[in-house]
Amino acid sequence: MERQPAAERLANALEMPVEAFSGAMKVTVTARGRVEIENYKSLIELSEQTVGVRGKGLVAVIEGSGLTLEAMNYRHMLITGTVCFVRWEEIGCTD
């Protein structure tokens, strides 16, 4: 049986989201027009069609039209516009 990582065990024991302990990036898309990102490391791309956000071990790429960075602080980011899709790119992944 595979053992759960410590952050995941702690989150489960305290009935809290795992990203609160693991530093994992959390991306919430609401009604194709609003993307909230928490626990990110850096903004790596920003245009009206593409937003790239680096997290722990991966990059979230949001694609759509009229994308705008509405708010950003050291922990939280809000993107608005028409979201067509979100894809994940693993950092260091080679195919």
Coordinates of C-alpha atoms in Angstrom, one line a residue:
M1 CA 0.0 0.0 0.0
E2 CA 1.4 3.4 -1.0
R3 CA 1.8 5.9 1.9
Q4 CA 0.2 9.4 1.6
P5 CA 2.6 12.4 1.7
A6 CA 2.7 14.1 5.1
A7 CA 1.0 17.3 3.9
E8 CA -1.9 15.2 2.6
R9 CA -2.2 13.2 5.9
L10 CA -2.2 16.4 7.9
A11 CA -4.8 18.1 5.7
N12 CA -7.1 15.0 5.9
A13 CA -6.7 14.8 9.7
L14 CA -7.6 18.5 10.1
E15 CA -10.3 18.3 7.4
M16 CA -8.6 21.1 5.5
P17 CA -7.7 21.4 1.8
V18 CA -4.3 19.8 1.0
E19 CA -3.0 23.0 -0.8
A20 CA -3.1 24.7 2.6
F21 CA -0.2 22.5 3.7
S22 CA 1.5 21.4 0.5
G23 CA 2.0 24.7 -1.2
A24 CA 0.1 23.4 -4.2
M25 CA -1.3 25.9 -6.6
K26 CA -5.1 26.1 -6.6
V27 CA -7.0 27.2 -9.7
T28 CA -10.7 27.9 -9.6
V29 CA -12.6 28.7 -12.8
T30 CA -16.1 30.2 -12.5
A31 CA -18.5 30.4 -15.4
R32 CA -15.8 30.7 -18.1
G33 CA -15.2 34.3 -17.2
R34 CA -13.2 34.3 -13.9
V35 CA -10.1 32.4 -12.8
E36 CA -8.8 32.7 -9.3
I37 CA -5.3 31.3 -8.6
E38 CA -3.8 30.9 -5.2
N39 CA -0.4 29.8 -4.0
Y40 CA 1.4 30.6 -7.3
K41 CA 5.1 31.4 -7.6
S42 CA 5.2 33.8 -10.6
L43 CA 3.4 35.1 -13.6
I44 CA 5.3 34.0 -16.6
E45 CA 3.1 35.1 -19.5
L46 CA 0.4 37.7 -19.9
S47 CA -1.6 38.6 -23.1
E48 CA -5.2 38.9 -24.0
Q49 CA -5.2 35.3 -25.3
T50 CA -2.8 33.5 -22.9
V51 CA -1.9 33.7 -19.2
G52 CA 0.9 31.5 -17.9
V53 CA 1.3 31.0 -14.1
R54 CA 4.1 29.0 -12.5
G55 CA 3.3 27.0 -9.4
K56 CA 5.1 24.3 -7.5
G57 CA 6.3 21.8 -10.1
L58 CA 4.0 23.0 -12.9
V59 CA 2.6 25.8 -15.0
A60 CA -1.0 26.6 -15.5
V61 CA -1.8 28.0 -18.9
I62 CA -5.1 29.8 -19.3
E63 CA -6.2 30.4 -22.9
G64 CA -9.1 32.4 -24.1
S65 CA -10.0 36.0 -25.3
G66 CA -10.0 39.3 -23.6
L67 CA -8.0 38.0 -20.7
T68 CA -7.2 40.6 -18.1
L69 CA -5.2 40.5 -14.8
E70 CA -7.7 42.2 -12.5
A71 CA -5.9 41.7 -9.2
M72 CA -2.7 40.3 -8.0
N73 CA -0.8 40.1 -4.7
Y74 CA 1.9 37.8 -3.3
R75 CA -0.6 34.9 -2.9
H76 CA -3.7 35.4 -5.0
M77 CA -4.4 36.4 -8.6
L78 CA -7.7 37.1 -10.4
I79 CA -8.0 36.8 -14.2
T80 CA -11.2 37.8 -16.1
G81 CA -12.2 37.4 -19.7
T82 CA -13.6 34.5 -21.8
V83 CA -11.8 31.3 -20.7
C84 CA -11.7 28.6 -23.4
F85 CA -9.5 26.1 -21.5
V86 CA -6.9 25.6 -18.8
R87 CA -4.0 23.2 -19.4
W88 CA -1.2 22.0 -17.1
E89 CA 2.5 21.8 -18.1
E90 CA 4.8 19.9 -15.8
I91 CA 8.1 21.7 -15.2
G92 CA 11.0 19.6 -16.4
C93 CA 8.7 17.2 -18.3
T94 CA 10.3 16.1 -21.6
D95 CA 8.4 14.1 -24.2

